[in-house]
Every structure is written in C-alpha cells, then in structure tokens.
C-alpha cells in the first residue's frame, strides 16, 4: 500500500509540474502588434472625386487595441517627393479600428502607410491604391508588382540588424549626417526603402525623410535641426514584405 501511495504521489506531482510548465509557456508567449489596412469602398471600387475611408485594424495578440499611442496615415500619389506626403491622424472608432477619410481629384496610383505605435511596438504596413486608373495604368502596376516580387527583398531576415550613426555633438543650424548600416547576418542589405522619422520630444509633428543609399547596406540623410532640445530619431526599413524600425534619441544644443 505504501508503494502504491508513493507512486501515485510522484505521478500527481509530475502532472502538476507539467501543468505549471504549460501555464508558464502560455504566459511567456510573445505577442506581436498587427495592423491590417483596408478601404471602404473596397480598393478596386475607388474613384476620383468620391470620398473613401482608410481603416487600420490594430491588434495585439488576441486583443483589439483601443488605446494606441499613435496612429497616423501617410498618403501620397506615386511620384511625389517625401515632403509632399500628407500625414493624417487616425480617428479611433471601436474594436481596434482607426480611420481617416480621403478624396482625390486626379486618377492614378496612390499609396497609404499606417504608422502605428502601441504596446512598445511599431508597425507600418503599406498599401497601393489605384484610383480611377485606366487599364494601361493597371498593367504598369501589375508589372511593378511582378518585378518587386522577384526582388531580393523577399527572404529570411531573422538575422537582420541595423546600426544608426549620428554625430556626437549636434548644433542648431549645422547640417549633420544620419547614417544607417543594414545587415542580414554578414550580408549588406541593398535596395531597401529606408526613411528617418524625426521629431522633438513632446511635439506631435513628425518629419519623415527618405535616406539615400551610399553603398551596399549603407544609407544616409543630411539634416539640419532648427531648434534645441531632445529629439527622437526612428529608422524605418522596408524590404519586400519585411519591415522593422529602430529608435534612438539625440540632444541638440
């Protein structure tokens, strides 16, 4: 009887240990900030002169994010410089949905990026919109998608790393160079979409500027700070379906 009792106790303790480990694994599950962009009407039905809504569905694991730190929509027509891109604050609706309303007066290919900051993570999905476009424009767009699909942007970026280099001493009115070095393991990442997001701490206005690739994997932006204080610099990198960001802070005197 004693032996049976001892064996039963061991089995019970083992079962409890397994349950504890399972609960620990569940609690340690890494959650990811997900953002899905859609339009209403659907993107295929958008037309010139008619207002439409862009929606960003924000979730964190199974949770619908109702209190995102920031949701901003970047909107522009193909061919426009970064300085011409519109930045529009998203309006919170419900169930983790944030929206903006838009209307365009010219047919063409447009792009929208939703910049979402929540739960100490950042996500910035991009979507192409063909508004009032002709069959010729659609054919060109389809070709661009095919070319993009064949680009080196598609692949495994599990070994991605980014280094940001900025002058140690930043002075008002003095041009400085912001440099980003992008690597995937030991391989430099070329032909990436690289942008610097710059803003003064406490300010709502964020400036987005494209960086230029100097050589394989090395990108730069020349920038002049016009006011003193603490600034945040967020590096955005998009390569094919892969996108990420890295943030640093600097002081301008």
PDB file of C-alpha atoms in Angstrom:
ATOM      1  CA  UNK A   1       0.000   0.000   0.000  1.00  0.00           C
ATOM      2  CA  UNK A   2       2.826   2.350   0.850  1.00  0.00           C
ATOM      3  CA  UNK A   3       4.438   1.710  -2.554  1.00  0.00           C
ATOM      4  CA  UNK A   4       1.188   2.429  -4.377  1.00  0.00           C
ATOM      5  CA  UNK A   5       0.759   5.666  -2.408  1.00  0.00           C
ATOM      6  CA  UNK A   6       4.317   6.760  -3.218  1.00  0.00           C
ATOM      7  CA  UNK A   7       3.881   6.040  -6.938  1.00  0.00           C
ATOM      8  CA  UNK A   8       0.559   7.935  -7.015  1.00  0.00           C
ATOM      9  CA  UNK A   9       2.183  10.930  -5.315  1.00  0.00           C
ATOM     10  CA  UNK A  10       5.010  11.016  -7.842  1.00  0.00           C
ATOM     11  CA  UNK A  11       2.586  10.856 -10.762  1.00  0.00           C
ATOM     12  CA  UNK A  12       0.462  13.643  -9.267  1.00  0.00           C
ATOM     13  CA  UNK A  13       3.465  15.890  -8.733  1.00  0.00           C
ATOM     14  CA  UNK A  14       4.658  15.221 -12.290  1.00  0.00           C
ATOM     15  CA  UNK A  15       1.219  16.148 -13.674  1.00  0.00           C
ATOM     16  CA  UNK A  16       1.203  19.361 -11.628  1.00  0.00           C
ATOM     17  CA  UNK A  17       4.680  20.154 -12.910  1.00  0.00           C
ATOM     18  CA  UNK A  18       3.549  19.687 -16.499  1.00  0.00           C
ATOM     19  CA  UNK A  19       0.545  21.984 -15.968  1.00  0.00           C
ATOM     20  CA  UNK A  20       2.783  24.593 -14.365  1.00  0.00           C
ATOM     21  CA  UNK A  21       5.173  24.464 -17.309  1.00  0.00           C
ATOM     22  CA  UNK A  22       2.293  24.702 -19.763  1.00  0.00           C
ATOM     23  CA  UNK A  23       0.905  27.761 -17.969  1.00  0.00           C
ATOM     24  CA  UNK A  24       4.372  29.310 -17.882  1.00  0.00           C
ATOM     25  CA  UNK A  25       4.783  28.760 -21.616  1.00  0.00           C
ATOM     26  CA  UNK A  26       1.376  30.334 -22.258  1.00  0.00           C
ATOM     27  CA  UNK A  27       2.226  33.379 -20.130  1.00  0.00           C
ATOM     28  CA  UNK A  28       5.581  33.745 -21.885  1.00  0.00           C
ATOM     29  CA  UNK A  29       4.003  33.683 -25.355  1.00  0.00           C
ATOM     30  CA  UNK A  30       5.381  36.581 -27.362  1.00  0.00           C
ATOM     31  CA  UNK A  31       2.647  38.851 -28.687  1.00  0.00           C
ATOM     32  CA  UNK A  32       3.012  40.895 -31.844  1.00  0.00           C
ATOM     33  CA  UNK A  33       1.434  44.154 -32.870  1.00  0.00           C
ATOM     34  CA  UNK A  34      -0.540  43.511 -36.058  1.00  0.00           C
ATOM     35  CA  UNK A  35      -2.061  46.133 -38.344  1.00  0.00           C
ATOM     36  CA  UNK A  36      -4.279  45.433 -41.349  1.00  0.00           C
ATOM     37  CA  UNK A  37      -5.217  48.164 -43.837  1.00  0.00           C
ATOM     38  CA  UNK A  38      -8.474  48.162 -45.803  1.00  0.00           C
ATOM     39  CA  UNK A  39     -10.658  50.705 -47.560  1.00  0.00           C
ATOM     40  CA  UNK A  40     -14.364  51.351 -47.779  1.00  0.00           C
ATOM     41  CA  UNK A  41     -15.479  51.071 -50.535  1.00  0.00           C
ATOM     42  CA  UNK A  42     -13.044  48.288 -51.466  1.00  0.00           C
ATOM     43  CA  UNK A  43      -9.845  49.465 -53.164  1.00  0.00           C
ATOM     44  CA  UNK A  44     -10.986  48.106 -56.544  1.00  0.00           C
ATOM     45  CA  UNK A  45     -14.033  50.420 -56.451  1.00  0.00           C
ATOM     46  CA  UNK A  46     -12.332  53.727 -55.557  1.00  0.00           C
ATOM     47  CA  UNK A  47     -12.946  56.599 -57.966  1.00  0.00           C
ATOM     48  CA  UNK A  48     -11.884  60.196 -58.472  1.00  0.00           C
ATOM     49  CA  UNK A  49     -13.913  62.818 -56.615  1.00  0.00           C
ATOM     50  CA  UNK A  50     -15.567  60.336 -54.265  1.00  0.00           C
ATOM     51  CA  UNK A  51     -14.694  60.238 -50.574  1.00  0.00           C
ATOM     52  CA  UNK A  52     -13.457  56.935 -49.194  1.00  0.00           C
ATOM     53  CA  UNK A  53     -12.314  55.666 -45.812  1.00  0.00           C
ATOM     54  CA  UNK A  54      -8.997  54.031 -44.989  1.00  0.00           C
ATOM     55  CA  UNK A  55      -9.150  51.696 -41.988  1.00  0.00           C
ATOM     56  CA  UNK A  56      -6.359  50.315 -39.817  1.00  0.00           C
ATOM     57  CA  UNK A  57      -7.333  47.301 -37.729  1.00  0.00           C
ATOM     58  CA  UNK A  58      -4.915  47.193 -34.784  1.00  0.00           C
ATOM     59  CA  UNK A  59      -4.500  44.097 -32.624  1.00  0.00           C
ATOM     60  CA  UNK A  60      -2.007  42.795 -30.078  1.00  0.00           C
ATOM     61  CA  UNK A  61      -2.248  39.027 -29.926  1.00  0.00           C
ATOM     62  CA  UNK A  62      -5.973  38.391 -29.500  1.00  0.00           C
ATOM     63  CA  UNK A  63      -6.594  41.883 -28.055  1.00  0.00           C
ATOM     64  CA  UNK A  64      -8.128  44.696 -30.098  1.00  0.00           C
ATOM     65  CA  UNK A  65      -6.042  47.766 -29.286  1.00  0.00           C
ATOM     66  CA  UNK A  66      -8.309  50.606 -28.172  1.00  0.00           C
ATOM     67  CA  UNK A  67      -5.579  52.873 -26.768  1.00  0.00           C
ATOM     68  CA  UNK A  68      -2.795  53.034 -29.350  1.00  0.00           C
ATOM     69  CA  UNK A  69      -0.143  55.637 -28.542  1.00  0.00           C
ATOM     70  CA  UNK A  70      -0.274  56.908 -32.122  1.00  0.00           C
ATOM     71  CA  UNK A  71      -1.996  56.074 -35.402  1.00  0.00           C
ATOM     72  CA  UNK A  72      -1.127  58.269 -38.382  1.00  0.00           C
ATOM     73  CA  UNK A  73      -1.805  57.711 -42.063  1.00  0.00           C
ATOM     74  CA  UNK A  74       0.787  58.749 -44.633  1.00  0.00           C
ATOM     75  CA  UNK A  75      -0.824  59.312 -48.042  1.00  0.00           C
ATOM     76  CA  UNK A  76       0.693  60.288 -51.390  1.00  0.00           C
ATOM     77  CA  UNK A  77       0.420  59.900 -55.144  1.00  0.00           C
ATOM     78  CA  UNK A  78       3.047  57.870 -56.932  1.00  0.00           C
ATOM     79  CA  UNK A  79       5.993  60.072 -57.922  1.00  0.00           C
ATOM     80  CA  UNK A  80       5.549  62.663 -55.177  1.00  0.00           C
ATOM     81  CA  UNK A  81       8.553  63.600 -53.071  1.00  0.00           C
ATOM     82  CA  UNK A  82       8.542  62.793 -49.345  1.00  0.00           C
ATOM     83  CA  UNK A  83       7.965  66.439 -48.465  1.00  0.00           C
ATOM     84  CA  UNK A  84       4.647  66.300 -50.357  1.00  0.00           C
ATOM     85  CA  UNK A  85       3.305  63.293 -48.473  1.00  0.00           C
ATOM     86  CA  UNK A  86       0.269  64.018 -46.278  1.00  0.00           C
ATOM     87  CA  UNK A  87       0.307  62.907 -42.641  1.00  0.00           C
ATOM     88  CA  UNK A  88      -3.223  62.477 -41.260  1.00  0.00           C
ATOM     89  CA  UNK A  89      -4.095  61.486 -37.686  1.00  0.00           C
ATOM     90  CA  UNK A  90      -6.269  58.395 -37.431  1.00  0.00           C
ATOM     91  CA  UNK A  91      -9.597  58.630 -35.619  1.00  0.00           C
ATOM     92  CA  UNK A  92     -10.391  55.845 -33.185  1.00  0.00           C
ATOM     93  CA  UNK A  93     -13.701  54.117 -33.855  1.00  0.00           C
ATOM     94  CA  UNK A  94     -14.177  50.836 -31.943  1.00  0.00           C
ATOM     95  CA  UNK A  95     -12.857  47.258 -31.815  1.00  0.00           C
ATOM     96  CA  UNK A  96      -9.311  48.426 -32.535  1.00  0.00           C
ATOM     97  CA  UNK A  97     -10.235  50.261 -35.742  1.00  0.00           C
ATOM     98  CA  UNK A  98      -8.716  53.649 -36.636  1.00  0.00           C
ATOM     99  CA  UNK A  99      -9.758  55.567 -39.751  1.00  0.00           C
ATOM    100  CA  UNK A 100      -9.164  58.534 -41.995  1.00  0.00           C
ATOM    101  CA  UNK A 101     -11.338  59.923 -44.800  1.00  0.00           C
ATOM    102  CA  UNK A 102      -9.829  60.971 -48.114  1.00  0.00           C
ATOM    103  CA  UNK A 103     -10.791  62.170 -51.593  1.00  0.00           C
ATOM    104  CA  UNK A 104      -8.522  62.666 -54.623  1.00  0.00           C
ATOM    105  CA  UNK A 105      -9.054  64.837 -57.696  1.00  0.00           C
ATOM    106  CA  UNK A 106      -6.701  63.059 -60.103  1.00  0.00           C
ATOM    107  CA  UNK A 107      -6.649  59.430 -61.272  1.00  0.00           C
ATOM    108  CA  UNK A 108      -3.507  57.459 -60.620  1.00  0.00           C
ATOM    109  CA  UNK A 109      -1.656  55.115 -58.324  1.00  0.00           C
ATOM    110  CA  UNK A 110      -1.619  56.187 -54.674  1.00  0.00           C
ATOM    111  CA  UNK A 111      -0.020  54.761 -51.564  1.00  0.00           C
ATOM    112  CA  UNK A 112      -1.013  54.756 -47.899  1.00  0.00           C
ATOM    113  CA  UNK A 113       1.061  53.719 -44.887  1.00  0.00           C
ATOM    114  CA  UNK A 114      -0.450  53.443 -41.428  1.00  0.00           C
ATOM    115  CA  UNK A 115       2.137  54.318 -38.786  1.00  0.00           C
ATOM    116  CA  UNK A 116       1.003  52.640 -35.563  1.00  0.00           C
ATOM    117  CA  UNK A 117       2.730  52.833 -32.195  1.00  0.00           C
ATOM    118  CA  UNK A 118       1.279  50.689 -29.395  1.00  0.00           C
ATOM    119  CA  UNK A 119       2.418  48.299 -26.669  1.00  0.00           C
ATOM    120  CA  UNK A 120       6.032  49.477 -27.144  1.00  0.00           C
ATOM    121  CA  UNK A 121       5.959  48.213 -30.725  1.00  0.00           C
ATOM    122  CA  UNK A 122       5.676  49.885 -34.116  1.00  0.00           C
ATOM    123  CA  UNK A 123       4.049  48.626 -37.291  1.00  0.00           C
ATOM    124  CA  UNK A 124       3.730  50.436 -40.616  1.00  0.00           C
ATOM    125  CA  UNK A 125       2.017  48.380 -43.344  1.00  0.00           C
ATOM    126  CA  UNK A 126       1.774  49.896 -46.820  1.00  0.00           C
ATOM    127  CA  UNK A 127      -0.987  49.519 -49.405  1.00  0.00           C
ATOM    128  CA  UNK A 128      -1.244  50.551 -53.054  1.00  0.00           C
ATOM    129  CA  UNK A 129      -4.495  52.115 -54.246  1.00  0.00           C
ATOM    130  CA  UNK A 130      -5.404  52.502 -57.904  1.00  0.00           C
ATOM    131  CA  UNK A 131      -7.980  55.279 -58.030  1.00  0.00           C
ATOM    132  CA  UNK A 132      -9.820  55.975 -61.277  1.00  0.00           C
ATOM    133  CA  UNK A 133      -6.961  54.338 -63.173  1.00  0.00           C
ATOM    134  CA  UNK A 134      -7.094  53.074 -66.742  1.00  0.00           C
ATOM    135  CA  UNK A 135      -6.266  49.588 -67.924  1.00  0.00           C
ATOM    136  CA  UNK A 136      -2.845  50.858 -69.022  1.00  0.00           C
ATOM    137  CA  UNK A 137      -2.066  52.094 -65.508  1.00  0.00           C
ATOM    138  CA  UNK A 138      -3.194  48.784 -64.058  1.00  0.00           C
ATOM    139  CA  UNK A 139      -0.904  46.889 -66.422  1.00  0.00           C
ATOM    140  CA  UNK A 140       2.059  49.026 -65.356  1.00  0.00           C
ATOM    141  CA  UNK A 141       1.199  48.491 -61.700  1.00  0.00           C
ATOM    142  CA  UNK A 142       0.938  44.725 -62.178  1.00  0.00           C
ATOM    143  CA  UNK A 143       4.361  44.693 -63.851  1.00  0.00           C
ATOM    144  CA  UNK A 144       5.837  46.645 -60.923  1.00  0.00           C
ATOM    145  CA  UNK A 145       4.389  44.085 -58.531  1.00  0.00           C
ATOM    146  CA  UNK A 146       5.946  41.239 -60.524  1.00  0.00           C
ATOM    147  CA  UNK A 147       9.322  42.993 -60.570  1.00  0.00           C
ATOM    148  CA  UNK A 148       9.057  43.620 -56.854  1.00  0.00           C
ATOM    149  CA  UNK A 149       8.158  40.007 -56.185  1.00  0.00           C
ATOM    150  CA  UNK A 150      11.362  38.915 -57.902  1.00  0.00           C
ATOM    151  CA  UNK A 151      13.484  41.395 -55.965  1.00  0.00           C
ATOM    152  CA  UNK A 152      15.948  40.407 -53.255  1.00  0.00           C
ATOM    153  CA  UNK A 153      13.540  41.945 -50.753  1.00  0.00           C
ATOM    154  CA  UNK A 154      11.765  38.616 -50.277  1.00  0.00           C
ATOM    155  CA  UNK A 155      13.546  36.247 -47.931  1.00  0.00           C
ATOM    156  CA  UNK A 156      14.538  35.360 -44.387  1.00  0.00           C
ATOM    157  CA  UNK A 157      15.567  38.385 -42.316  1.00  0.00           C
ATOM    158  CA  UNK A 158      15.868  36.619 -38.966  1.00  0.00           C
ATOM    159  CA  UNK A 159      19.488  37.827 -38.754  1.00  0.00           C
ATOM    160  CA  UNK A 160      18.630  41.441 -39.546  1.00  0.00           C
ATOM    161  CA  UNK A 161      20.481  44.159 -37.657  1.00  0.00           C
ATOM    162  CA  UNK A 162      20.615  47.925 -38.038  1.00  0.00           C
ATOM    163  CA  UNK A 163      23.111  50.433 -36.686  1.00  0.00           C
ATOM    164  CA  UNK A 164      22.378  54.164 -36.574  1.00  0.00           C
ATOM    165  CA  UNK A 165      25.288  56.597 -36.542  1.00  0.00           C
ATOM    166  CA  UNK A 166      24.760  60.268 -35.680  1.00  0.00           C
ATOM    167  CA  UNK A 167      27.298  62.947 -34.797  1.00  0.00           C
ATOM    168  CA  UNK A 168      28.007  63.078 -31.072  1.00  0.00           C
ATOM    169  CA  UNK A 169      27.518  66.851 -30.905  1.00  0.00           C
ATOM    170  CA  UNK A 170      24.512  68.326 -32.692  1.00  0.00           C
ATOM    171  CA  UNK A 171      24.241  72.068 -33.160  1.00  0.00           C
ATOM    172  CA  UNK A 172      21.307  74.222 -34.232  1.00  0.00           C
ATOM    173  CA  UNK A 173      21.587  75.257 -37.870  1.00  0.00           C
ATOM    174  CA  UNK A 174      24.516  72.938 -38.587  1.00  0.00           C
ATOM    175  CA  UNK A 175      23.924  70.182 -41.121  1.00  0.00           C
ATOM    176  CA  UNK A 176      24.520  66.716 -39.743  1.00  0.00           C
ATOM    177  CA  UNK A 177      24.537  63.294 -41.367  1.00  0.00           C
ATOM    178  CA  UNK A 178      22.320  60.472 -40.155  1.00  0.00           C
ATOM    179  CA  UNK A 179      23.673  57.107 -41.284  1.00  0.00           C
ATOM    180  CA  UNK A 180      22.114  53.646 -41.159  1.00  0.00           C
ATOM    181  CA  UNK A 181      24.009  50.419 -41.754  1.00  0.00           C
ATOM    182  CA  UNK A 182      21.719  47.480 -42.586  1.00  0.00           C
ATOM    183  CA  UNK A 183      22.896  43.880 -42.484  1.00  0.00           C
ATOM    184  CA  UNK A 184      21.302  40.461 -42.671  1.00  0.00           C
ATOM    185  CA  UNK A 185      23.909  38.368 -40.939  1.00  0.00           C
ATOM    186  CA  UNK A 186      27.103  39.233 -42.809  1.00  0.00           C
ATOM    187  CA  UNK A 187      25.300  40.366 -45.966  1.00  0.00           C
ATOM    188  CA  UNK A 188      24.627  44.097 -46.570  1.00  0.00           C
ATOM    189  CA  UNK A 189      21.002  44.907 -47.435  1.00  0.00           C
ATOM    190  CA  UNK A 190      20.691  46.939 -50.633  1.00  0.00           C
ATOM    191  CA  UNK A 191      17.706  48.498 -52.412  1.00  0.00           C
ATOM    192  CA  UNK A 192      15.736  48.867 -49.179  1.00  0.00           C
ATOM    193  CA  UNK A 193      13.137  51.565 -48.562  1.00  0.00           C
ATOM    194  CA  UNK A 194      14.826  53.478 -45.743  1.00  0.00           C
ATOM    195  CA  UNK A 195      13.374  56.525 -44.012  1.00  0.00           C
ATOM    196  CA  UNK A 196      14.171  58.584 -40.958  1.00  0.00           C
ATOM    197  CA  UNK A 197      11.318  59.803 -38.766  1.00  0.00           C
ATOM    198  CA  UNK A 198      12.421  62.817 -36.696  1.00  0.00           C
ATOM    199  CA  UNK A 199      10.535  64.719 -34.023  1.00  0.00           C
ATOM    200  CA  UNK A 200      11.195  66.861 -30.978  1.00  0.00           C
ATOM    201  CA  UNK A 201      10.189  65.134 -27.774  1.00  0.00           C
ATOM    202  CA  UNK A 202       6.723  66.268 -26.720  1.00  0.00           C
ATOM    203  CA  UNK A 203       5.788  67.570 -30.180  1.00  0.00           C
ATOM    204  CA  UNK A 204       3.082  65.979 -32.293  1.00  0.00           C
ATOM    205  CA  UNK A 205       4.670  66.932 -35.621  1.00  0.00           C
ATOM    206  CA  UNK A 206       6.848  64.163 -37.069  1.00  0.00           C
ATOM    207  CA  UNK A 207       9.042  64.626 -40.139  1.00  0.00           C
ATOM    208  CA  UNK A 208       9.573  61.667 -42.494  1.00  0.00           C
ATOM    209  CA  UNK A 209      12.530  61.836 -44.897  1.00  0.00           C
ATOM    210  CA  UNK A 210      13.926  59.252 -47.321  1.00  0.00           C
ATOM    211  CA  UNK A 211      17.535  58.163 -46.912  1.00  0.00           C
ATOM    212  CA  UNK A 212      19.853  57.687 -49.887  1.00  0.00           C
ATOM    213  CA  UNK A 213      21.889  54.523 -50.352  1.00  0.00           C
ATOM    214  CA  UNK A 214      25.564  55.486 -50.469  1.00  0.00           C
ATOM    215  CA  UNK A 215      26.951  51.974 -50.937  1.00  0.00           C
ATOM    216  CA  UNK A 216      25.768  48.428 -50.267  1.00  0.00           C
ATOM    217  CA  UNK A 217      23.854  48.415 -47.000  1.00  0.00           C
ATOM    218  CA  UNK A 218      24.784  51.991 -46.031  1.00  0.00           C
ATOM    219  CA  UNK A 219      22.155  54.746 -46.191  1.00  0.00           C
ATOM    220  CA  UNK A 220      22.418  58.422 -45.279  1.00  0.00           C
ATOM    221  CA  UNK A 221      20.348  61.532 -44.757  1.00  0.00           C
ATOM    222  CA  UNK A 222      21.697  65.079 -44.388  1.00  0.00           C
ATOM    223  CA  UNK A 223      19.539  67.009 -41.944  1.00  0.00           C
ATOM    224  CA  UNK A 224      19.618  70.358 -40.141  1.00  0.00           C
ATOM    225  CA  UNK A 225      17.979  70.779 -36.738  1.00  0.00           C
ATOM    226  CA  UNK A 226      16.425  74.215 -36.309  1.00  0.00           C
ATOM    227  CA  UNK A 227      15.663  74.099 -32.588  1.00  0.00           C
ATOM    228  CA  UNK A 228      17.454  72.887 -29.465  1.00  0.00           C
ATOM    229  CA  UNK A 229      16.208  70.125 -27.200  1.00  0.00           C
ATOM    230  CA  UNK A 230      15.768  66.368 -27.009  1.00  0.00           C
ATOM    231  CA  UNK A 231      14.823  64.641 -30.269  1.00  0.00           C
ATOM    232  CA  UNK A 232      13.758  61.134 -31.230  1.00  0.00           C
ATOM    233  CA  UNK A 233      15.036  59.574 -34.450  1.00  0.00           C
ATOM    234  CA  UNK A 234      13.210  56.484 -35.686  1.00  0.00           C
ATOM    235  CA  UNK A 235      14.709  54.481 -38.532  1.00  0.00           C
ATOM    236  CA  UNK A 236      12.115  52.748 -40.749  1.00  0.00           C
ATOM    237  CA  UNK A 237      13.233  49.904 -43.016  1.00  0.00           C
ATOM    238  CA  UNK A 238      11.072  48.126 -45.596  1.00  0.00           C
ATOM    239  CA  UNK A 239      12.457  45.318 -47.783  1.00  0.00           C
ATOM    240  CA  UNK A 240       9.801  43.437 -49.706  1.00  0.00           C
ATOM    241  CA  UNK A 241       7.358  42.064 -47.143  1.00  0.00           C
ATOM    242  CA  UNK A 242       9.806  42.612 -44.282  1.00  0.00           C
ATOM    243  CA  UNK A 243       9.625  45.836 -42.291  1.00  0.00           C
ATOM    244  CA  UNK A 244      11.040  46.966 -38.986  1.00  0.00           C
ATOM    245  CA  UNK A 245      12.253  50.034 -37.158  1.00  0.00           C
ATOM    246  CA  UNK A 246      14.888  51.170 -34.683  1.00  0.00           C
ATOM    247  CA  UNK A 247      14.693  54.233 -32.468  1.00  0.00           C
ATOM    248  CA  UNK A 248      17.349  56.384 -30.839  1.00  0.00           C
ATOM    249  CA  UNK A 249      17.396  59.741 -29.060  1.00  0.00           C
ATOM    250  CA  UNK A 250      19.705  62.730 -29.552  1.00  0.00           C
ATOM    251  CA  UNK A 251      20.289  66.122 -27.972  1.00  0.00           C
ATOM    252  CA  UNK A 252      20.600  69.325 -29.990  1.00  0.00           C
ATOM    253  CA  UNK A 253      22.298  72.366 -28.445  1.00  0.00           C
TER     254      UNK A 253
END
